[in-house]
Coordinates of C-alpha atoms in Angstrom, one line a residue:
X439 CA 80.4 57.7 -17.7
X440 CA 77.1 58.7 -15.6
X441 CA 75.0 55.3 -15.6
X442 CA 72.5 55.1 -18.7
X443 CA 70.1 52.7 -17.4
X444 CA 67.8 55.2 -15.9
X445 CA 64.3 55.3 -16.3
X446 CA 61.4 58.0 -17.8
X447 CA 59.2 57.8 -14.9
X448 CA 55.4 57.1 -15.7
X449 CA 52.9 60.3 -14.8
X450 CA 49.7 59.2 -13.7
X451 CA 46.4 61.5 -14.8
X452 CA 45.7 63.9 -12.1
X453 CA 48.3 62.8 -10.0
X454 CA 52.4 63.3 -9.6
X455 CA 54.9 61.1 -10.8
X456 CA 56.4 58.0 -8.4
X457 CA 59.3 57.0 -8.6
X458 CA 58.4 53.1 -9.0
X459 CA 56.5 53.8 -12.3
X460 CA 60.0 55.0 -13.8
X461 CA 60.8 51.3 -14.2
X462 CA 57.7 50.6 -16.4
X463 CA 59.3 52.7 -19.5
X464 CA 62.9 52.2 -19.9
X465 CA 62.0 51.5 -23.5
X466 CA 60.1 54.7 -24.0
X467 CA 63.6 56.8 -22.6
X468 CA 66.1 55.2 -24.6
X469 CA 63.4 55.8 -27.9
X470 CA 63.1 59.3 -27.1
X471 CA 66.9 59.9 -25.9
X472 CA 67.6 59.1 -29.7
X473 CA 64.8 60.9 -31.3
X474 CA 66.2 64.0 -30.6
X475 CA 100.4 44.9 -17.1
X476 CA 103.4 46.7 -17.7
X477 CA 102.7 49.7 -19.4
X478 CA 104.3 50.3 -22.8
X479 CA 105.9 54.3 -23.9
X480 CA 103.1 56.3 -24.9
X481 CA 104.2 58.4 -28.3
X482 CA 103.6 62.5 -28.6
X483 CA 101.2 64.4 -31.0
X484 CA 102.5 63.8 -34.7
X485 CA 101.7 65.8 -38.3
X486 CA 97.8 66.6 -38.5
X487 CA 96.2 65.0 -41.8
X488 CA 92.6 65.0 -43.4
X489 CA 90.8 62.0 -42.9
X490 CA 88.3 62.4 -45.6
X491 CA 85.4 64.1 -43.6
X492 CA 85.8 67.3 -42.7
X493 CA 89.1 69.0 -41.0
X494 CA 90.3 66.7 -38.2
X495 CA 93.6 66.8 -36.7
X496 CA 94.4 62.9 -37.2
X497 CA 97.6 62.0 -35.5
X498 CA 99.3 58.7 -35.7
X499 CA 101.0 57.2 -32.4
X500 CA 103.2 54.1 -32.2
X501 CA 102.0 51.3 -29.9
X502 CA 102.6 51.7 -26.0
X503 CA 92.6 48.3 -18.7
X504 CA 86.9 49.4 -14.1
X505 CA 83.1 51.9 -14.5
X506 CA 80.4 52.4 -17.0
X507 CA 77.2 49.7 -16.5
X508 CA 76.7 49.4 -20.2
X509 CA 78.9 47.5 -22.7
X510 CA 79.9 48.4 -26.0
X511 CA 81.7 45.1 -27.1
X512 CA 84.5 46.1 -29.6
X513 CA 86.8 43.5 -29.3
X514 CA 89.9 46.0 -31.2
X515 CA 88.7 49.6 -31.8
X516 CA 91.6 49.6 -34.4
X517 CA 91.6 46.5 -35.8
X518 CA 89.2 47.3 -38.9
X519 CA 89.0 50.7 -41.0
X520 CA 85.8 52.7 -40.1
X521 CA 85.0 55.9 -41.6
X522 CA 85.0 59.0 -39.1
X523 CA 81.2 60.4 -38.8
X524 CA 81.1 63.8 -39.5
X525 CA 79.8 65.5 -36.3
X526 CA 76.9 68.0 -35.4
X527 CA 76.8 70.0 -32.8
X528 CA 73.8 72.0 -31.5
X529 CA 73.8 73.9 -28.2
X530 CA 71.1 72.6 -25.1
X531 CA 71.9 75.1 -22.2
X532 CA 73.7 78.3 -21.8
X533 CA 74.2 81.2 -19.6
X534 CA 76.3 78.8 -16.9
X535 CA 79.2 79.3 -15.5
X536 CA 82.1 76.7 -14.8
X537 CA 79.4 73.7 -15.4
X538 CA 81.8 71.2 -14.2
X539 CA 80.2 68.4 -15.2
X540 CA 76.9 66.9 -16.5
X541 CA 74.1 63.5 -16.2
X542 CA 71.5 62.8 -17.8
X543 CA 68.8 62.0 -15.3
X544 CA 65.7 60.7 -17.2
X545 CA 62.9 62.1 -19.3
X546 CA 65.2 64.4 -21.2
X547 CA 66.7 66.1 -18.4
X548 CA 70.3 66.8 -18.0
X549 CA 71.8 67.5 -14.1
X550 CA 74.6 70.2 -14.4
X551 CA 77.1 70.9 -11.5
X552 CA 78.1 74.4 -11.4
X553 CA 81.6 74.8 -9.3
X554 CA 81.5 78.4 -8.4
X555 CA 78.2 79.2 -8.3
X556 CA 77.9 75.7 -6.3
X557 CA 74.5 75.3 -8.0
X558 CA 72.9 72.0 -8.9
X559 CA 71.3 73.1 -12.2
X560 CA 68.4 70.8 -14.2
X561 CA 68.7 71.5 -18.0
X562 CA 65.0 70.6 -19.6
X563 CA 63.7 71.8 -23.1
X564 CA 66.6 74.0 -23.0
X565 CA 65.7 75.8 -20.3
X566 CA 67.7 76.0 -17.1
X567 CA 66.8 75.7 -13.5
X568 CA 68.0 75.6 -10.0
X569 CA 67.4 72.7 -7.6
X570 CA 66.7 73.7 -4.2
X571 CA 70.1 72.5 -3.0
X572 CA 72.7 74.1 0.1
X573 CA 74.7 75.8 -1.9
X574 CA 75.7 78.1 0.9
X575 CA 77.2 74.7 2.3
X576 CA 79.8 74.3 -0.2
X577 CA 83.4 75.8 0.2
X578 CA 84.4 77.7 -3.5
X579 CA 88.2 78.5 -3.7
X580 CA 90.2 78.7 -6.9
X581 CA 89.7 75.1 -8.3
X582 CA 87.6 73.7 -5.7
X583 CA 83.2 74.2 -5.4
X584 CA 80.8 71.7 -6.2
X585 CA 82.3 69.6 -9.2
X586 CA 82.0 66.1 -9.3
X587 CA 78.8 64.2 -10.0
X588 CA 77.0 60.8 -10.6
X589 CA 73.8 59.3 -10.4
X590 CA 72.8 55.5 -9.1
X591 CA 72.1 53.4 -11.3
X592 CA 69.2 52.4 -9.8
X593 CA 67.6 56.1 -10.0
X594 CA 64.8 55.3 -11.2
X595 CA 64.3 53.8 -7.9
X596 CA 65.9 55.6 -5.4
X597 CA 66.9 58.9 -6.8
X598 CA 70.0 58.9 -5.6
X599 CA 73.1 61.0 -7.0
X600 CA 76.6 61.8 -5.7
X601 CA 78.3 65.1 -5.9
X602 CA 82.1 66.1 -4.5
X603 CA 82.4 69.3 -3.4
X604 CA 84.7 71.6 -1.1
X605 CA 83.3 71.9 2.4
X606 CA 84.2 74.2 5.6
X607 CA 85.1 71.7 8.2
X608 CA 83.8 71.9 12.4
X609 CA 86.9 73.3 13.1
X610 CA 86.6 76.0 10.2
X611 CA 89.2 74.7 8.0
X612 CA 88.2 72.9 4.7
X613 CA 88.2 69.8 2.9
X614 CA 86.7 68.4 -0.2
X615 CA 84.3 65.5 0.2
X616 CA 81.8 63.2 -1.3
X617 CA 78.3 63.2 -0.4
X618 CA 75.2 61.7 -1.5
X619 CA 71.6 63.2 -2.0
X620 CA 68.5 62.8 -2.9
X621 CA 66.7 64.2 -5.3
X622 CA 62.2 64.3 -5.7
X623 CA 61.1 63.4 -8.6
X624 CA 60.2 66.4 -10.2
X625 CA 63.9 67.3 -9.7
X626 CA 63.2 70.3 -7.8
X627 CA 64.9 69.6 -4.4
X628 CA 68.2 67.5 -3.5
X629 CA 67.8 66.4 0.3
X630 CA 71.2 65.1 2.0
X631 CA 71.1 61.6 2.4
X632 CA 74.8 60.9 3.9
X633 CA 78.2 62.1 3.7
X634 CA 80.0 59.0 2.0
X635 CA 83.7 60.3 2.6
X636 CA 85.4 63.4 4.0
X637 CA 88.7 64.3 4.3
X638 CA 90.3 64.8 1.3
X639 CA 92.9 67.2 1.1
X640 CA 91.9 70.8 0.4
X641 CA 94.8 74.1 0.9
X642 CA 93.9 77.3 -1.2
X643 CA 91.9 75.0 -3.7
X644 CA 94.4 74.6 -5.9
X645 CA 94.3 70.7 -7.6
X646 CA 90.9 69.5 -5.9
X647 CA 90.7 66.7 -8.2
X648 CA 86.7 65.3 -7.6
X649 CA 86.0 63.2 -10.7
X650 CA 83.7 60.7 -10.0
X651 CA 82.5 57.3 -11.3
X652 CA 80.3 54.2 -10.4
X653 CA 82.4 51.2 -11.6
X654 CA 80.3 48.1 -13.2
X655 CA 81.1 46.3 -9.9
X656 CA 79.0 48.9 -8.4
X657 CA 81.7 50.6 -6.5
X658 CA 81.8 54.5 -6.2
X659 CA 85.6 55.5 -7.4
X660 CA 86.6 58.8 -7.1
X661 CA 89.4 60.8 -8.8
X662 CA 91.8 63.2 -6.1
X663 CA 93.8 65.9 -6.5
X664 CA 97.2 66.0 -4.1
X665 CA 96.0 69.9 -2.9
X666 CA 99.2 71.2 -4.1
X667 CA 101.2 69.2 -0.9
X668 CA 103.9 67.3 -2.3
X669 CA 103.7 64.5 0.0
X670 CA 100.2 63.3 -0.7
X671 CA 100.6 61.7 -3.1
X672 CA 102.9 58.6 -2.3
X673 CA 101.5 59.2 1.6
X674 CA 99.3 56.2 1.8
X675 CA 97.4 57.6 4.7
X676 CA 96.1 60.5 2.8
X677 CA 93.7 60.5 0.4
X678 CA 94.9 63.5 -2.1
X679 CA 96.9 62.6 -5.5
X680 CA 94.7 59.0 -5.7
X681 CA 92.0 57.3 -7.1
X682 CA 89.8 56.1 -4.0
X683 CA 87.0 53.1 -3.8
X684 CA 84.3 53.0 -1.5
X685 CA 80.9 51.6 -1.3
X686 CA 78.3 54.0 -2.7
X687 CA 75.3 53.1 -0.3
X688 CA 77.0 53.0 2.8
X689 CA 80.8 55.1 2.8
X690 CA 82.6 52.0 3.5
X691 CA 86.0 51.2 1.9
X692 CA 86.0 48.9 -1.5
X693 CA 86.8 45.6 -0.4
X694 CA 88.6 44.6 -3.3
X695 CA 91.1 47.9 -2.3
X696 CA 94.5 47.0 -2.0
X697 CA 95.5 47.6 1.3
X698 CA 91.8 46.3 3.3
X699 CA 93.5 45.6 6.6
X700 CA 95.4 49.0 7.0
X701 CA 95.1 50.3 10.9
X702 CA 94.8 53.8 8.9
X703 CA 91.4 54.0 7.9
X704 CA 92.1 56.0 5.4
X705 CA 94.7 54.1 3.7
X706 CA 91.9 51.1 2.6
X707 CA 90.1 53.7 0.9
X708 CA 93.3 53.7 -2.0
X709 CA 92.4 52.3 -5.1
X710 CA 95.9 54.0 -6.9
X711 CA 98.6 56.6 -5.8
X712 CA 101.0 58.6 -7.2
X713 CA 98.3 61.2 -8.5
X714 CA 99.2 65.0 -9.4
X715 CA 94.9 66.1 -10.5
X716 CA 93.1 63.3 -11.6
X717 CA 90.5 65.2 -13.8
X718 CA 88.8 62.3 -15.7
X719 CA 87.5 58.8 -14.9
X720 CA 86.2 56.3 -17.6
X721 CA 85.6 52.7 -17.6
X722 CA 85.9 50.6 -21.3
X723 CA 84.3 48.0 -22.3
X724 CA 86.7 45.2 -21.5
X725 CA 85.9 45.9 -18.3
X726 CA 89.4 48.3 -16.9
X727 CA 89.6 51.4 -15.5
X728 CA 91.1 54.7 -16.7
X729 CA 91.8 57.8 -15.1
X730 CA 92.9 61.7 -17.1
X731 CA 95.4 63.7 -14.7
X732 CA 97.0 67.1 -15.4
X733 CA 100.2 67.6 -15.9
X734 CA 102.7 70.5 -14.2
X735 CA 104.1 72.3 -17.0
X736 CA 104.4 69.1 -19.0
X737 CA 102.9 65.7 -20.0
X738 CA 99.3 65.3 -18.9
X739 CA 98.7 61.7 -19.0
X740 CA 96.2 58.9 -20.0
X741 CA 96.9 56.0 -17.6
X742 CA 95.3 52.3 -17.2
X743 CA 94.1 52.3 -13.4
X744 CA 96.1 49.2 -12.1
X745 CA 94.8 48.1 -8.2
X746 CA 97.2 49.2 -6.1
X747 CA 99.5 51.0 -9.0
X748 CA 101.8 53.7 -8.3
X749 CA 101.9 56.3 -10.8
X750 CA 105.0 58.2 -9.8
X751 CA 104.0 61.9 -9.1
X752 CA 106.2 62.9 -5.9
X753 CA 107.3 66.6 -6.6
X754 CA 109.5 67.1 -2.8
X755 CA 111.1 68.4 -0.9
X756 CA 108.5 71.3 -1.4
X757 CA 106.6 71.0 -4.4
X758 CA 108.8 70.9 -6.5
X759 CA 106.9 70.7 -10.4
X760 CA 110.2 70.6 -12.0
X761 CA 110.3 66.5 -11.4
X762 CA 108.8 64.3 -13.8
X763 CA 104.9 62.9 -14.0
X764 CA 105.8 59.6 -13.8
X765 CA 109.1 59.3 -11.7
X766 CA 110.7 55.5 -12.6
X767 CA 113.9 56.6 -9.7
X768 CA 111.7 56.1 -6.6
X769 CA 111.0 52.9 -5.0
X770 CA 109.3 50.2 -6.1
X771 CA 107.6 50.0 -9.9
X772 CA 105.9 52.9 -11.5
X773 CA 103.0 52.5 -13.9
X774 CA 104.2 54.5 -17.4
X775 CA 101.0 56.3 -18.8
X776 CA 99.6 55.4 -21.9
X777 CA 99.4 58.7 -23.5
X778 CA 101.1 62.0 -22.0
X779 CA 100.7 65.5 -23.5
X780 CA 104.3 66.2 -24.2
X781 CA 106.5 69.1 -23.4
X782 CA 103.8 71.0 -22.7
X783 CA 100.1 70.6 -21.2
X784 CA 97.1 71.1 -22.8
X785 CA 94.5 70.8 -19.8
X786 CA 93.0 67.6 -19.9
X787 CA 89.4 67.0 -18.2
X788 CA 86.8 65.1 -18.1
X789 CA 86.7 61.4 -20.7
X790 CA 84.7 59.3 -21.6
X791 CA 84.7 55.6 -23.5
X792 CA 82.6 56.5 -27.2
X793 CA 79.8 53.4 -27.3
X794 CA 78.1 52.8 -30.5
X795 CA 78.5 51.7 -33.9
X796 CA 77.0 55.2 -35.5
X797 CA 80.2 56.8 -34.5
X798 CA 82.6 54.9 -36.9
X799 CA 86.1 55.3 -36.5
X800 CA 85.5 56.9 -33.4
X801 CA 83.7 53.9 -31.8
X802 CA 85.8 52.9 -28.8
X803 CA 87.9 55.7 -28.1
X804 CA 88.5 57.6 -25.0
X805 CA 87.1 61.3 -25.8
X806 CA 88.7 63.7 -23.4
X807 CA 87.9 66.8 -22.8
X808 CA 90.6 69.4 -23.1
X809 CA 90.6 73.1 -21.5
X810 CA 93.9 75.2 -22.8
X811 CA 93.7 73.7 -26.0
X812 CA 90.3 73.5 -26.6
X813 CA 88.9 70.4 -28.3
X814 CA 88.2 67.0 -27.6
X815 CA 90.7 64.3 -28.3
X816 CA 89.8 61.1 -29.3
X817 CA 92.3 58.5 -28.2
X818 CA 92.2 54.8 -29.5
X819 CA 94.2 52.7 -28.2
X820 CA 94.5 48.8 -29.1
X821 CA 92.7 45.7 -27.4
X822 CA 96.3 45.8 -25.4
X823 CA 95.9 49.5 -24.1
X824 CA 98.1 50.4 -27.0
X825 CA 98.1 53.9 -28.4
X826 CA 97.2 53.4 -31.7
X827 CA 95.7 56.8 -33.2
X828 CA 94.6 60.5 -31.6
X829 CA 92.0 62.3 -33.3
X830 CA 90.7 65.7 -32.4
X831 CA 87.8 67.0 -34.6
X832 CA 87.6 70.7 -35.8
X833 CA 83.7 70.6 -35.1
X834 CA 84.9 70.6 -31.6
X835 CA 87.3 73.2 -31.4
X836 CA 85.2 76.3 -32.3
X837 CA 84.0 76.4 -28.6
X838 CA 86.5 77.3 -26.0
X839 CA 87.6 75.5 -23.2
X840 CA 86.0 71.9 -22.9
X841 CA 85.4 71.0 -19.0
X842 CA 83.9 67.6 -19.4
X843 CA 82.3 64.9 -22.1
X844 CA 79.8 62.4 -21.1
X845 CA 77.4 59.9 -23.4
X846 CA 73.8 60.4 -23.2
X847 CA 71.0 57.5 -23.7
X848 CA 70.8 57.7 -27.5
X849 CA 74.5 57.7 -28.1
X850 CA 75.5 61.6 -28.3
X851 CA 78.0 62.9 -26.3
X852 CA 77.3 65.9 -24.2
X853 CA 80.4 68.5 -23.3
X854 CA 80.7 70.9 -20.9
X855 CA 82.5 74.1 -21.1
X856 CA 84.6 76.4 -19.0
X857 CA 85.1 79.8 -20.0
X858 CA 83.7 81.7 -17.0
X859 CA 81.3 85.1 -16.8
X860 CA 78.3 83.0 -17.2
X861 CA 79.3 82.7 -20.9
X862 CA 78.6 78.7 -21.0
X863 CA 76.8 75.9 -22.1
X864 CA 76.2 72.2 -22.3
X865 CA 76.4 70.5 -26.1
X866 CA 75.2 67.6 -28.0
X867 CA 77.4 66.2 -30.2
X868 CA 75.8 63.5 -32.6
X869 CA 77.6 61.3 -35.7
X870 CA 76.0 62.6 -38.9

């Protein structure tokens, strides 16, 4: 989840805004915004059934936890029977392509990555612009451009945001990095401010991963993609097929990594390993970390981020796809996901924990964002980590492929799509 605690900055008569005055009307935002362990077996899809509002595909699962800076205490998301909200759904930007994901950034303004056009787009009064930004910088190949994003929390302040993005290296190859920016505050122009980590694996773009999230602790994680090499992702020196840590101001490994004393550099950068894509990061209220990671042919999987965890992807000699997700025959202990797709994929994405009592039933599940099968699941899973219940609402399947789902100030989700040809757009989802 991008950070919520950001500011509507405070315009002076006659005179620009500053960033300083943001801080004076945090009130004023949020008003507006809603004006408008060892893991247990996960269980597969079962029999869709109405749930009383509206088509939704309901399905039951038998039973099987760091970052967003706002709490949402819900001490069992299934514990007591909620109603699900019947959902609305209105369009806010189109005529993007591959928006890869979205923030909001303050004063009713969304901040949209674009991967192939490798444009940093503002969305405001549903009107779309371009920030002056060096796209001619970033390296677009197959699944790799400029994808990730997050801003500070302290925005308001400092105007900071993060993107990861492919990048052409000195010696002409390519990589995929993370790299923060600044942005003026009429969101106009993004000025480099540092690049925070480089290095991750890139080959033909395939699997670039590039999820990223600021954990409550403050730490920047980012989600990696094992570049279609099969020995990333158990290779503790690289930093493809892993979730990484790292201090957002300065680029410096997370101190509270697992491996902080590593001659490697590189190595005390891992958070967890074991990775095949990891698409989607989310933090839930109770504090624990989750990452969504696509699958090969089968079982994309839902797991509970465990410091230092392996999660058992190692398709060698070659890359070999035909092994399982999570491999429990290698060494050591593997960490079992708590949900997997199945026999087959769907595509999951981008996820996000759903804050707010207005959203019912819903309240506390992990809404992922799903390409091939188009729709947004909503898992809930127990105080545990359990798999309890998977939910994915017809309202949200009438739209094509679903790149990413974020919460806004206000409580309504915003989705991203990805069907290509500059055929997308950004939607607001809201709990009738």
């Amino acid at each position: 989840m991008a950070p919520l605690g950001l500011r509507r900055p405070t315009r002076p008569a006659g005179g620009p805004a500053h960033r300083g005055s943001r801080l004076s009307a945090c009130a004023a935002a949020v008003l507006a915004a809603a004006l408008l362990a060892p893991a247990a077996p996960t269980a597969q899809a079962a029999q869709a059934t109405p749930d009383g509002h509206g088509p939704t595909d309901s399905r039951t699962a038998a039973p099987g936890s760091t970052a967003d800076p706002h709490t949402d205490p819900d001490p069992d998301p299934a514990a007591a029977p909620r109603a699900v909200p019947r959902l609305t759904v209105s369009r806010v930007a189109s005529g993007l392509d591959h928006p890869w994901d979205v923030r909001s950034i303050g004063e009713g303004r969304l901040l949209v990555t674009q991967r192939d056009r490798a444009a940093l787009t503002v969305v405001e009064d549903g009107e779309t612009r371009d920030v002056d930004f060096p796209s001619d910088q970033v390296w677009v190949s197959g699944e790799t451009g400029l994808m990730g994003l997050e801003v500070d929390p302290r925005f308001a302040d400092n105007g900071r945001i993060y993107t990861c993005q492919g990048a052409t290296t000195a010696g002409g190859g390519h990589d995929v990095r993370v790299v923060a920016w600044t942005l003026d505050d009429a969101a106009t122009t993004a000025t480099r401010a540092k690049v925070l980590l480089k290095g991750l694996p890139a080959s033909s773009g395939r699997h670039g991963g590039c999820r990223l999230l600021i954990a409550r602790d403050g730490s920047l994680l980012v989600g990696t993609g094992d570049a279609a090499v099969g020995t990333n992702p158990r290779d503790l020196t690289s930093l493809g097929g892993k979730t990484l840590r790292l201090d957002r101001r300065t680029g410096a490994p997370w101190p509270g990594n697992p491996f902080p004393r590593a001659k490697v550099r590189s190595k005390r950068y891992v958070h967890t390993y074991g990775h095949r894509n990891v698409q989607g990061l989310a933090q839930r209220a109770d504090g624990s970390l989750w990452s969504v990671e696509q699958g090969s042919f089968r079982d994309d999987e839902v797991n509970r981020l465990r410091n230092g965890g392996d999660y058992g992807w190692h398709p060698v000699p070659g890359y070999n796809e035909q092994v399982p997700m999570t491999d429990r025959s290698l060494p050591g202990t593997q960490v079992a996901a708590r949900w997997r797709s199945g026999p087959s994929t769907v595509a999951t994405c981008g996820a996000t924990f759903v804050r707010g009592k207005q959203w019912g039933a819903l309240r506390g599940a992990l809404a992922v964002a799903v390409l091939k099968d188009t729709e947004v699941l909503f898992l809930t899973f127990d105080a545990r980590g359990d798999l309890r219940k998977v939910r994915a609402p017809a309202a949200l399947k009438e739209h094509g492929r679903i790149r990413q789902v974020t919460q806004a100030p206000g409580g309504a989700l915003l989705l991203t799509t990805d069907n290509g040809d500059g055929n997308d757009v950004v939607l607001r989802v809201t709990p009738a």
